[in-house]
Coordinates of C-alpha atoms and ligand atoms in Angstrom, one line a residue:
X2 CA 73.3 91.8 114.1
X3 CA 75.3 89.0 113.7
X4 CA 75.1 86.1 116.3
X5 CA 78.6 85.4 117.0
X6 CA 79.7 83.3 118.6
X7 CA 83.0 82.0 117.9
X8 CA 86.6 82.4 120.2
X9 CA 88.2 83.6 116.8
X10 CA 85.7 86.7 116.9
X11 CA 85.3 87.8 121.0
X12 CA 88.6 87.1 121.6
X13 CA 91.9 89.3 121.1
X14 CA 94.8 87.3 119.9
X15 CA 98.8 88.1 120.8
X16 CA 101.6 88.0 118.3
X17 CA 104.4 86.6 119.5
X18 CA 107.6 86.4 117.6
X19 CA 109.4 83.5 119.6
X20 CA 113.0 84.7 118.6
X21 CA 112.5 87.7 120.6
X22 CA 110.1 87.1 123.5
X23 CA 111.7 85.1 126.0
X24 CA 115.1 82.5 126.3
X25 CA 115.2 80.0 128.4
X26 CA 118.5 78.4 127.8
X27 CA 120.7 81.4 127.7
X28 CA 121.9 81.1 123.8
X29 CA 120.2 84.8 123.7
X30 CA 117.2 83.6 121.3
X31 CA 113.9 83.0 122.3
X32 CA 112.5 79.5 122.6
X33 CA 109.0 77.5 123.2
X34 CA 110.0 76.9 126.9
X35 CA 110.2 80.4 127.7
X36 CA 106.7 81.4 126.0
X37 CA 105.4 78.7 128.1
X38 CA 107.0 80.4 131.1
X39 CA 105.2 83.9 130.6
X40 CA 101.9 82.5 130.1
X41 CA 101.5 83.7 133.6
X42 CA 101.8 87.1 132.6
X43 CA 99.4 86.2 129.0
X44 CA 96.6 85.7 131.2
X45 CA 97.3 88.6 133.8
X46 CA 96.7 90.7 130.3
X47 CA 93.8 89.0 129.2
X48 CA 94.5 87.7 125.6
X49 CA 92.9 84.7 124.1
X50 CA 94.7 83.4 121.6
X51 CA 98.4 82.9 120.8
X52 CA 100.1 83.4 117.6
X53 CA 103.6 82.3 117.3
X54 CA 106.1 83.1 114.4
X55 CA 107.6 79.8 113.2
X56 CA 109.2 77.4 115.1
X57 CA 110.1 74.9 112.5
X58 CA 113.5 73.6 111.5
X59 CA 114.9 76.1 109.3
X60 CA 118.2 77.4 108.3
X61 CA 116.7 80.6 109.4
X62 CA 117.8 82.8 106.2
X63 CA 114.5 84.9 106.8
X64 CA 114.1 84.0 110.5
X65 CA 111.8 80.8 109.9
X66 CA 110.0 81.6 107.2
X67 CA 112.3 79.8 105.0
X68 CA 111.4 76.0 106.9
X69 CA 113.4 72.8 106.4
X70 CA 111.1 70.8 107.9
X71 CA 107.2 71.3 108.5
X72 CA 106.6 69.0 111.3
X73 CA 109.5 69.1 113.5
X74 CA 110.3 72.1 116.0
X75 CA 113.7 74.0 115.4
X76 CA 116.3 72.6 118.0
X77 CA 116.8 76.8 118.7
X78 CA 113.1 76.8 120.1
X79 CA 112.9 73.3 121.7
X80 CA 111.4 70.0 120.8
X81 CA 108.3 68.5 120.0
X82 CA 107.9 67.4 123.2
X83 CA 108.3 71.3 124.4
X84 CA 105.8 72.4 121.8
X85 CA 103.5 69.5 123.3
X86 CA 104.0 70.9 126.8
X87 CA 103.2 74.6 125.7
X88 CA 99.9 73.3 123.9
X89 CA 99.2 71.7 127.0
X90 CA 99.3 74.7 129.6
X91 CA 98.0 76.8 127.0
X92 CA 94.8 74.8 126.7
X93 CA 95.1 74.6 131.1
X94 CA 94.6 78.2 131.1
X95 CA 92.1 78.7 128.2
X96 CA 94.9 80.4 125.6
X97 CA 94.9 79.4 122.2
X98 CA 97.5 78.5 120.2
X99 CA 97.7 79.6 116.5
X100 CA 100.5 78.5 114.8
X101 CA 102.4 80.1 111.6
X102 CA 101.7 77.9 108.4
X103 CA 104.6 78.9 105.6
X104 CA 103.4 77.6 102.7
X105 CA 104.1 79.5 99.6
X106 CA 107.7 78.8 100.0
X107 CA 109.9 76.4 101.6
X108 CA 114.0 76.4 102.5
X109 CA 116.1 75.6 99.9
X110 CA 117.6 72.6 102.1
X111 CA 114.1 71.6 102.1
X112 CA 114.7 67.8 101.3
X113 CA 111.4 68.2 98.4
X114 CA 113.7 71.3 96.9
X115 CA 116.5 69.1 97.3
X116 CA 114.9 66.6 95.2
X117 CA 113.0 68.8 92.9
X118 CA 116.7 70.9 92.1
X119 CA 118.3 66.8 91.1
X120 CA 116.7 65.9 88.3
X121 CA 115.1 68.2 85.3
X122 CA 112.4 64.8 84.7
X123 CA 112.4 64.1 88.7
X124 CA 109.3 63.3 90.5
X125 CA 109.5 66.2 92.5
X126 CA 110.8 68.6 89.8
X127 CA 107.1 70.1 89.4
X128 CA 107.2 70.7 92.8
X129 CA 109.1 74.0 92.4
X130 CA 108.4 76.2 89.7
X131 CA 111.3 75.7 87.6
X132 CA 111.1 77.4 83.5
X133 CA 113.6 77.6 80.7
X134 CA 115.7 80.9 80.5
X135 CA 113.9 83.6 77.9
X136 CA 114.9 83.6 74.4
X137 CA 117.0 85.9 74.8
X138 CA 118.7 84.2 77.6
X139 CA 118.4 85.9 80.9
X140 CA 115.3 85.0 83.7
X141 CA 112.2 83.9 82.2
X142 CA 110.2 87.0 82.8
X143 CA 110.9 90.5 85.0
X144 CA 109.4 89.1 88.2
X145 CA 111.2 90.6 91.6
X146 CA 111.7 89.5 94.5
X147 CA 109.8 91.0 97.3
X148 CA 113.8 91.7 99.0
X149 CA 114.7 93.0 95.7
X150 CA 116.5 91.8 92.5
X151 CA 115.1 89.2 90.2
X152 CA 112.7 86.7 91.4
X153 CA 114.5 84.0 89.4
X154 CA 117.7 82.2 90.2
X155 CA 119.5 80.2 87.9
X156 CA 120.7 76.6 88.4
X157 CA 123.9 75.8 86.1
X158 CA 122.9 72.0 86.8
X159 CA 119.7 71.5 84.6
X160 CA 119.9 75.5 83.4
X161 CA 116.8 76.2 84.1
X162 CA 115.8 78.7 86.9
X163 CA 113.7 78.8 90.1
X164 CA 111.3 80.9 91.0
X165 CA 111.4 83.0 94.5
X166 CA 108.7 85.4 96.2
X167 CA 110.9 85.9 98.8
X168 CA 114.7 84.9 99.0
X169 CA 116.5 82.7 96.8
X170 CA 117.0 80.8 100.1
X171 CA 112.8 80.1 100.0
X172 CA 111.8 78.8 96.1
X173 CA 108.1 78.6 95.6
X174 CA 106.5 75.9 95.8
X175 CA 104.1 74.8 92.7
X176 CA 100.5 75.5 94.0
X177 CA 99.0 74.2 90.4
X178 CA 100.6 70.4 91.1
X179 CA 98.0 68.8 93.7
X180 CA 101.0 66.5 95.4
X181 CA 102.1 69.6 97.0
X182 CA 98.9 70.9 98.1
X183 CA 98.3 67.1 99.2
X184 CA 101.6 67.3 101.2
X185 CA 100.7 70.8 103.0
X186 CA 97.6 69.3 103.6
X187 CA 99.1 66.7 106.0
X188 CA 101.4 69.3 107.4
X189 CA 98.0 71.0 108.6
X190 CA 96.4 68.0 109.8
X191 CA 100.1 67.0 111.6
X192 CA 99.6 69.8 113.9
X193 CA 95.7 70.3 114.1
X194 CA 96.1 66.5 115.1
X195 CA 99.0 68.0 117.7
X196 CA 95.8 70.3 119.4
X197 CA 96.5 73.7 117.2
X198 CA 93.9 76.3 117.1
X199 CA 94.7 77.5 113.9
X200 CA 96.9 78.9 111.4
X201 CA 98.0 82.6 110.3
X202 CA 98.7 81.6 106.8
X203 CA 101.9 83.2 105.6
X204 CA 101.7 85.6 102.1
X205 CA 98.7 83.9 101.2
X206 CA 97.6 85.9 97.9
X207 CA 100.9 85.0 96.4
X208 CA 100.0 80.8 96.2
X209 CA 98.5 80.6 92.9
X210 CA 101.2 82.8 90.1
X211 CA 99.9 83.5 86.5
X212 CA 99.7 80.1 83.8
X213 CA 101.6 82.1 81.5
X214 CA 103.8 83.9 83.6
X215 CA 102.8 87.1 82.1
X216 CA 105.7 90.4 82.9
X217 CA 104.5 92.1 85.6
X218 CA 103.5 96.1 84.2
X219 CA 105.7 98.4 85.5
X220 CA 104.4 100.9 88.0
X221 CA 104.7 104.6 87.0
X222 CA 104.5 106.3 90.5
X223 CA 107.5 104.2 91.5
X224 CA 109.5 106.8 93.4
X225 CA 113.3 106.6 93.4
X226 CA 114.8 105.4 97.1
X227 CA 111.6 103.0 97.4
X228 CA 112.1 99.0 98.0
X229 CA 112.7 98.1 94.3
X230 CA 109.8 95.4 94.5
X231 CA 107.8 98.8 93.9
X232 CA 109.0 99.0 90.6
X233 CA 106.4 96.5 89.1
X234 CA 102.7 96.5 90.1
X235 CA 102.2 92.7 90.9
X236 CA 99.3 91.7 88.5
X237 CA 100.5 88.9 87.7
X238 CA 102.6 87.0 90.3
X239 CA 100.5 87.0 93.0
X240 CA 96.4 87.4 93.3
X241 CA 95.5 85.0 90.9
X242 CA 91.3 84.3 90.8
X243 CA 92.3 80.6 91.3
X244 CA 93.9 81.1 94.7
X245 CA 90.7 81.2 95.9
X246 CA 90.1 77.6 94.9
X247 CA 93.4 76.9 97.0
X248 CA 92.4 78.4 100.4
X249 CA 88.4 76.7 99.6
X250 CA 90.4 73.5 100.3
X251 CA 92.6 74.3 103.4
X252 CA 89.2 75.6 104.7
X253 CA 87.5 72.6 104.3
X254 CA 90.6 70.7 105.9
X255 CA 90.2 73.1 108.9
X256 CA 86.4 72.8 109.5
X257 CA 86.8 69.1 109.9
X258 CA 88.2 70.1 113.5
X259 CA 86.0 72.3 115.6
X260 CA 86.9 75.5 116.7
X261 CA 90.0 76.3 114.9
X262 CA 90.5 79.0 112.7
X263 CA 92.2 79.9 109.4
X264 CA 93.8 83.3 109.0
X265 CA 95.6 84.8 105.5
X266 CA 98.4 86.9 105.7
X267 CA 97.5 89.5 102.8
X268 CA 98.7 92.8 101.9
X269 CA 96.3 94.1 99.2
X270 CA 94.1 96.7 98.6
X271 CA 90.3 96.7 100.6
X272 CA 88.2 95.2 97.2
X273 CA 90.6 92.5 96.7
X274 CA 91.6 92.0 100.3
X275 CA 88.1 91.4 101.3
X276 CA 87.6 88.5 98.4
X277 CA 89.9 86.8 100.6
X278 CA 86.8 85.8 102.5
X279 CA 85.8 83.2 99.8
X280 CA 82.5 83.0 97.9
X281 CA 79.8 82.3 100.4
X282 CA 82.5 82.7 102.8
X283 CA 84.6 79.7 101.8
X284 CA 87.8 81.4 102.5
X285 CA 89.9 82.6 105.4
X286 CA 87.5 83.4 108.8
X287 CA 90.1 86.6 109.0
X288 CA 91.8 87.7 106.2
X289 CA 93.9 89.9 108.1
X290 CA 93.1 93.7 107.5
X291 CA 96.6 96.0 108.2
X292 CA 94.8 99.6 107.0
X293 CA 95.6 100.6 110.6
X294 CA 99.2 100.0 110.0
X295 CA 99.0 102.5 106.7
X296 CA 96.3 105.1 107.4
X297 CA 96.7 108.3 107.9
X298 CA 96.4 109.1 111.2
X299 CA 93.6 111.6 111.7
X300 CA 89.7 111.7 112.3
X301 CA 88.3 111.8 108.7
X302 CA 90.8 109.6 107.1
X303 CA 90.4 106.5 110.3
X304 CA 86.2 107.0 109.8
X305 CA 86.1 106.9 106.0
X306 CA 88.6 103.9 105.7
X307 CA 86.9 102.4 108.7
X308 CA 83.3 102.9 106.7
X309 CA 84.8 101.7 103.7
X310 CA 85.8 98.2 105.2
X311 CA 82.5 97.8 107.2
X312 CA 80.7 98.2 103.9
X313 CA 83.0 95.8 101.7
X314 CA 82.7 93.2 104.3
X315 CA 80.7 90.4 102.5
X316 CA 77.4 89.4 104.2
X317 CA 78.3 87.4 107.2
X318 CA 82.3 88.2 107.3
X319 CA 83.7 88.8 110.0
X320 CA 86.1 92.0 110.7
X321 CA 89.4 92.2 112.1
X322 CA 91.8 94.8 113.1
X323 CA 95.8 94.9 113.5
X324 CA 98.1 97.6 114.9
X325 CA 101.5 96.2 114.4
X326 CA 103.1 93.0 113.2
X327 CA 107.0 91.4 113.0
X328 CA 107.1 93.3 109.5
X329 CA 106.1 96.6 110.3
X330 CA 107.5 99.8 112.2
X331 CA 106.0 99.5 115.8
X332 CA 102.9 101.5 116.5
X333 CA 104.7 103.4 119.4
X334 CA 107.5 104.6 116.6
X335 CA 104.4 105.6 114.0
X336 CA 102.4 107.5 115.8
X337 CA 104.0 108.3 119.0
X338 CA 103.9 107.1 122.7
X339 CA 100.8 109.6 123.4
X340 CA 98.8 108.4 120.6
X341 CA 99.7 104.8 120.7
X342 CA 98.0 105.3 123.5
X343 CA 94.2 106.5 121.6
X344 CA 95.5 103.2 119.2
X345 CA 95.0 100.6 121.3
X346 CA 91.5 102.3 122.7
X347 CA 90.5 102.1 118.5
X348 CA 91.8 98.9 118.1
X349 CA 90.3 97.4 121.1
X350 CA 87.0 98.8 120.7
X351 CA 86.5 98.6 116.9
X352 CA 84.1 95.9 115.9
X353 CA 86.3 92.9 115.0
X354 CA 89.1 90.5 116.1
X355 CA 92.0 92.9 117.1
X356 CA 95.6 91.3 117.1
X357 CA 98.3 92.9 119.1
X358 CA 102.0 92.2 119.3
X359 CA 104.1 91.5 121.9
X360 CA 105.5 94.5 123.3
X361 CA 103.2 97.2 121.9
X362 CA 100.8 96.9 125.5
X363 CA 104.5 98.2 126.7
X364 CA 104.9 100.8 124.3
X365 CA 108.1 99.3 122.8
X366 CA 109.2 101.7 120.2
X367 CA 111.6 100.3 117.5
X368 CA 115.0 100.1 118.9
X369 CA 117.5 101.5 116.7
X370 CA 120.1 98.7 115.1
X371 CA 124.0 99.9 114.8
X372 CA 125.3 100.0 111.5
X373 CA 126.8 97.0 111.0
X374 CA 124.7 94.7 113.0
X375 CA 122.0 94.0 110.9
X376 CA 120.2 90.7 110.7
X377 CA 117.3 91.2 108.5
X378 CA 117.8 89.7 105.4
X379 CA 115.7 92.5 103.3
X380 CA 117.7 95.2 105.2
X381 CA 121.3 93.1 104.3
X382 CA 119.9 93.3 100.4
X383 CA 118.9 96.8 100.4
X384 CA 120.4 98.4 102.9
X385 CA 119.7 102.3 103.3
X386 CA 116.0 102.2 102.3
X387 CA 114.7 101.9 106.1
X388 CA 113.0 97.9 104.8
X389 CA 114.9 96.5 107.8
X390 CA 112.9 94.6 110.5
X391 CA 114.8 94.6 113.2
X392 CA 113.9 97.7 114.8
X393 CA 110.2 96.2 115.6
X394 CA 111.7 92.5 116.4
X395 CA 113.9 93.4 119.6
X396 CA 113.9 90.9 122.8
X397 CA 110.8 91.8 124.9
X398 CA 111.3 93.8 127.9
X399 CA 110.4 92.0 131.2
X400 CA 112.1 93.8 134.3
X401 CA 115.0 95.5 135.0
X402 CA 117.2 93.3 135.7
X403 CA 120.2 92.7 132.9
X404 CA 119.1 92.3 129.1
X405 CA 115.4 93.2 130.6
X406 CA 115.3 89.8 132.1
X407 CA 114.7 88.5 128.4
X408 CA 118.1 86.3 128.7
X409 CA 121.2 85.5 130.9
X410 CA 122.9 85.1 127.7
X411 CA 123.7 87.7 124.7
X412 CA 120.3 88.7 123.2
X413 CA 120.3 88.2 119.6
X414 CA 119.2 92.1 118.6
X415 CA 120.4 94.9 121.1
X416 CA 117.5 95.7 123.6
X417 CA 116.3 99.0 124.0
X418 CA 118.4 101.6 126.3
X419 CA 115.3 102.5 127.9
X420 CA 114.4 99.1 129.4
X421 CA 114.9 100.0 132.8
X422 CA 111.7 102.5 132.6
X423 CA 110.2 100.2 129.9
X424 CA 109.1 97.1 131.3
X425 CA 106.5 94.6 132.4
X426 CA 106.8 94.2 135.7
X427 CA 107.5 98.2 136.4
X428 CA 104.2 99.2 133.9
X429 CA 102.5 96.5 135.3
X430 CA 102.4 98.3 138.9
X431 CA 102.4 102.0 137.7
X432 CA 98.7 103.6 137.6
X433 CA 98.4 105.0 134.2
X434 CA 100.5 103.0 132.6
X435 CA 100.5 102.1 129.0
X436 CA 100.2 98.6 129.8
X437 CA 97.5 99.0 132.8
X438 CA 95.4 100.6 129.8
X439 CA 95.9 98.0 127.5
X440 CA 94.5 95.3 130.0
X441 CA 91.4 97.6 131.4
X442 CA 90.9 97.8 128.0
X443 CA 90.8 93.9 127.0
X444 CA 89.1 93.5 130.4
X445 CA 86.4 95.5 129.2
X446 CA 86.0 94.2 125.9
X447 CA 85.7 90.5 127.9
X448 CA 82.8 91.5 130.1
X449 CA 80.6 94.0 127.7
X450 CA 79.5 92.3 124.8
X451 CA 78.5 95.4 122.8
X452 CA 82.3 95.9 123.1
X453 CA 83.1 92.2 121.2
X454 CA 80.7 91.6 118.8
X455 CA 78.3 93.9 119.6
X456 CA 77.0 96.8 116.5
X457 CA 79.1 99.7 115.1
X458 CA 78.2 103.1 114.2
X459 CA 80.2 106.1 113.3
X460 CA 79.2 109.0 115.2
X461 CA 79.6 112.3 112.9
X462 CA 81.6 115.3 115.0
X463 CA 82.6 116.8 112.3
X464 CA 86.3 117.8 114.1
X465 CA 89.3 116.3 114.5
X466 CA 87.5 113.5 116.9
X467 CA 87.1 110.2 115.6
X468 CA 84.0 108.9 117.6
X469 CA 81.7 105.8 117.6
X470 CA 79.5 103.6 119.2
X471 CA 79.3 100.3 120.6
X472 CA 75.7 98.6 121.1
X473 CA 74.1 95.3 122.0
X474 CA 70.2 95.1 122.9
X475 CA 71.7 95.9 126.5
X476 CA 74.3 98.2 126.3
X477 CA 75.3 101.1 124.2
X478 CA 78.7 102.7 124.5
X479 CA 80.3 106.0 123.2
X480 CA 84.5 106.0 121.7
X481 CA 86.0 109.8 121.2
X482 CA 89.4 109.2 119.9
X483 CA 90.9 112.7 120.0
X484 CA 93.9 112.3 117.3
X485 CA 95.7 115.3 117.7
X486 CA 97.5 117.3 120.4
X487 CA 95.6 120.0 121.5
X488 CA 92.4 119.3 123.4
X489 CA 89.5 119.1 121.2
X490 CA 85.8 120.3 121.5
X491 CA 82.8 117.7 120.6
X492 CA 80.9 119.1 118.4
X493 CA 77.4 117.5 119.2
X494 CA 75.7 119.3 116.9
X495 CA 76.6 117.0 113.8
X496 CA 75.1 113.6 114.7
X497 CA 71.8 114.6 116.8
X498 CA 71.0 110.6 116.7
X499 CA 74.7 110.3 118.8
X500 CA 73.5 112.8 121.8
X501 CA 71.0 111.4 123.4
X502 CA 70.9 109.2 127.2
X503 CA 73.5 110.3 130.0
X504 CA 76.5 109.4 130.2
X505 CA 79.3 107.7 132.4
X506 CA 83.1 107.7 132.0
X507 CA 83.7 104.0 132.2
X508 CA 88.0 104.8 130.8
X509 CA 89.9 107.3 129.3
X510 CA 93.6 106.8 128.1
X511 CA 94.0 110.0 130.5
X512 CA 92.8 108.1 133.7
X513 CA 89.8 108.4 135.7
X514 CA 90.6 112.8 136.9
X515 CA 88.1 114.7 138.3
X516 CA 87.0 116.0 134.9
X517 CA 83.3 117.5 134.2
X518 CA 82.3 115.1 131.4
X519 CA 78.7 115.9 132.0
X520 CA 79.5 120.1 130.7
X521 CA 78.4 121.0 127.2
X522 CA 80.1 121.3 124.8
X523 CA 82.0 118.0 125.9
X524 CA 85.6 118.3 125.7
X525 CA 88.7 116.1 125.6
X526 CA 91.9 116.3 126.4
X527 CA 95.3 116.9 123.4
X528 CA 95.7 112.3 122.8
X529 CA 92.9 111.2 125.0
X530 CA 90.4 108.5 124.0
X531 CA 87.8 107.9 125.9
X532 CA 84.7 105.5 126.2
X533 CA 81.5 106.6 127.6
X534 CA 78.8 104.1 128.8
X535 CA 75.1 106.0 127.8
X536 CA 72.0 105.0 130.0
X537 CA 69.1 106.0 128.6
Ligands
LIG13 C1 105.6 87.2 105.4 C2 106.3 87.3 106.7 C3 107.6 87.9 106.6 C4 108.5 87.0 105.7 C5 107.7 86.8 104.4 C6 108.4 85.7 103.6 O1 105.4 88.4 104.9 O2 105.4 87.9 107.6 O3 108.3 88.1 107.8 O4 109.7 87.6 105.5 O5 106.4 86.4 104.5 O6 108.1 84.4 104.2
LIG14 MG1 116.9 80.1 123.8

């Protein structure tokens, strides 16, 4: 087993996205000040660490992922002084603080774009990854942009054109040209200096783009009414071999300062995601794994894909596990309140880092957006196609008082109608609740090892039951995830080596009821997940 040992790997870190958690200043957009004010309720849940969308200076075209300026904070959030004061009472109460590292792109008022847009023979030209129109005129190759539409803009001044992942707002920046790496480089060190735990690492597999600038091939299952990024397969403008090199070097930069910890951002398939751990594990500590986000949600699919990433894990890498992020549909919305429920029993009980975000321990569904009001940039380009993020980025939902107690001002996305029912400090006091499980179940985790980084093993049931075990030399636990909604027989049978020892109830998404889990065949209830502690 591996001895670990690390905050990064017992702990269970919280994604905050700062526009929507909570204002303090009443301009109806969240801010530093008010994360700092629910810290309180941070520790009542039990997290660890803290990840916080960015706060930089940004003309906010995609939200603050298009930054201005890398070391400053955005006046919306606060100042630096703010962010110094919500490091501080962080650290006071033992929370980390992860911060959101943007490098791939930057603004296009970025003053290096700026510069690098001036002159075609300017010092910062190479900065950006400017080419020459093809032959033929037109955009040097058919690269799209992940919001749709070519990934090349043209610039009448030099008449050349820039290259854009993302919005034509956020040009690349040239990973190949070791200035910029130098300059990102001190952006890290700015805020590691500053008391930072770490970095989530934004679109990291898209850093390093193809020498030649190769077409992308065009994908044949493309199916008409999907995002047109879907179109191409993206062999060649993202996942380059030398990437690798790249994240080496910010790994490096981060092991010079104890403790933190360096996350990537990727959306790939398991063989190449897992190369994100670097040879000899010189890459990210958690390249973050989604597949929860994407699997199908039923016994053998969860075990196979779950057996697939234990054994693709490279010798010594550490696992990881996420439910829901700013960029995807809300767990609650996926799969349903009753089996968001069995969700955050599998991710909190999986072996491996699980990250949560904020609102999900609530059961926050997506909140519908009215035509019209829109604020997504991807959903404003291709409207329609159900890409928009809004749904999953509405204000938090504290109390019941007006706008949920998220602002006094006019929230910057509607709030959810059912608020009133929805909410922290009602969940907080109601047995049973969604958000009572969520922190029984991070409690837990905290004081049984076996739980953290203790073994895995996939227990065979054969049914509709996804079921595992949890062990340490001390301790050996039992999951049964029923993922469907009639109440399902364990079929003991299957797995002899899972029967053996007594055992104890220790939590059940269903609540501790007089039930006769001793009986044979054991049975569960239609979306109950349960955890068993077996004494031998
Ligand atoms: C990442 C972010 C997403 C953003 C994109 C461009 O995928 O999570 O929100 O739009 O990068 O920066
Ligand atoms: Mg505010």
């Amino acid at each position: 087993m591996t001895l670990a040992t690390d905050w990064w790997q017992r702990g269970v870190i919280y994604h905050v996205y700062p526009r929507s958690f909570q204002d303090s200043d009443s301009d109806g957009i969240g801010d530093l000040a008010g994360i700092r004010s629910r810290l309180d309720y941070l520790t009542w849940l039990g997290i660890d660490a803290l990840w916080i969308s960015p706060v930089y200076p940004s003309p906010m075209a995609d939200f603050g992922y298009d930054v201005s300026n890398y070391c400053d904070i955005d006046p919306l959030f606060g100042t630096l002084a703010e962010f110094d004061a919500l490091v501080e009472s962080a650290r006071a109460r033992d929370i980390k603080l992860i911060l959101d590292l943007v490098p791939n792109h930057t603004s296009d008022r970025h003053p290096w774009f700026v510069e690098s847009r001036k002159h075609r023979h300017g010092p910062k030209r190479d900065w950006y990854i400017w080419r020459d129109p093809s032959t033929g005129g037109g955009p040097p190759n058919n690269w799209l942009s992940n919001f749709g539409g070519s990934a090349w803009e043209y610039d009448p001044v030099s008449g050349q054109y820039y290259y854009h992942a993302f919005l034509k707002e956020q040009p690349d920046l040239n990973w190949r040209n070791r200035e910029v790496r130098n300059a990102i480089y001190d952006v890290m060190r700015f805020w590691l200096e500053r008391g930072v735990d770490g970095f989530r690492v934004d679109v990291i597999w898209h850093l390093i783009k193809d020498a030649e600038f190769r077409d992308n091939p065009i994908n044949r299952a493309y199916q008409q009414g999907r995002p047109e990024i879907e179109r191409l397969l993206q062999i060649h403008s993202a996942d380059q071999p030398e990437v690798h090199g790249v994240i080496a070097e910010m790994r490096r930069l981060i092991e010079r300062y104890p403790g933190r910890v360096l996350i990537g951002e990727i959306y790939l398939p398991l063989n190449r995601l897992v190369a994100y751990y670097g040879e000899g594990l010189s890459g990210a500590h958690l390249p973050f794994n989604f597949q929860l986000i994407h699997a199908g949600w039923n016994a053998r699919t969860l075990a196979s894909m779950i057996n697939e990433y234990e054994t693709a894990l490279p010798k010594g890498g550490w696992p990881n596990w996420v439910l829901g992020n700013h960029d995807q549909h809300r767990v609650a919305t996926r799969l349903g309140a009753d089996q968001a429920r069995v969700a955050a029993v599998l991710l909190l009980t999986l072996r491996g880092t699980p990250t949560l975000y904020y609102g999900d321990e609530i059961g926050m569904a997506d909140v519908p957006i009215p035509p019209g009001s829109a604020r997504d940039p991807w959903e404003l380009r291709e409207p329609g196609l159900g890409v928009g993020r809004d749904p999953q980025r509405t204000p938090m939902q504290w109390d019941e008082s007006l706008n949920a107690g998220f602002t006094t001002g006019k929230p910057w996305l509607p709030l959810s109608d059912d608020y009133a029912k929805c909410n922290v400090a009602k969940l907080a006091s109601t047995d049973g609740s969604i958000l009572r499980l969520y922190r029984d179940l991070i409690d837990l985790r905290r004081r049984h090892r076996a739980l953290s980084i203790g073994g895995f093993r996939l227990i065979t049931t054969g049914g509709e039951i996804l079921a595992y075990e949890r062990f340490d030399e001390s301790e050996r636990f039992q999951v049964f995830l029923n993922l469907t909604r009639e109440p399902q027989r364990i079929d003991e049978g299957a797995d002899p080596s899972g029967a053996s020892g007594a055992r104890a109830l220790v939590l059940s998404t269903h609540g501790r009821v007089e039930r006769d889990f001793k009986a044979q065949p054991l049975t569960l209830e239609e979306n109950e997940g349960a955890i068993f502690k077996i004494s031998n």
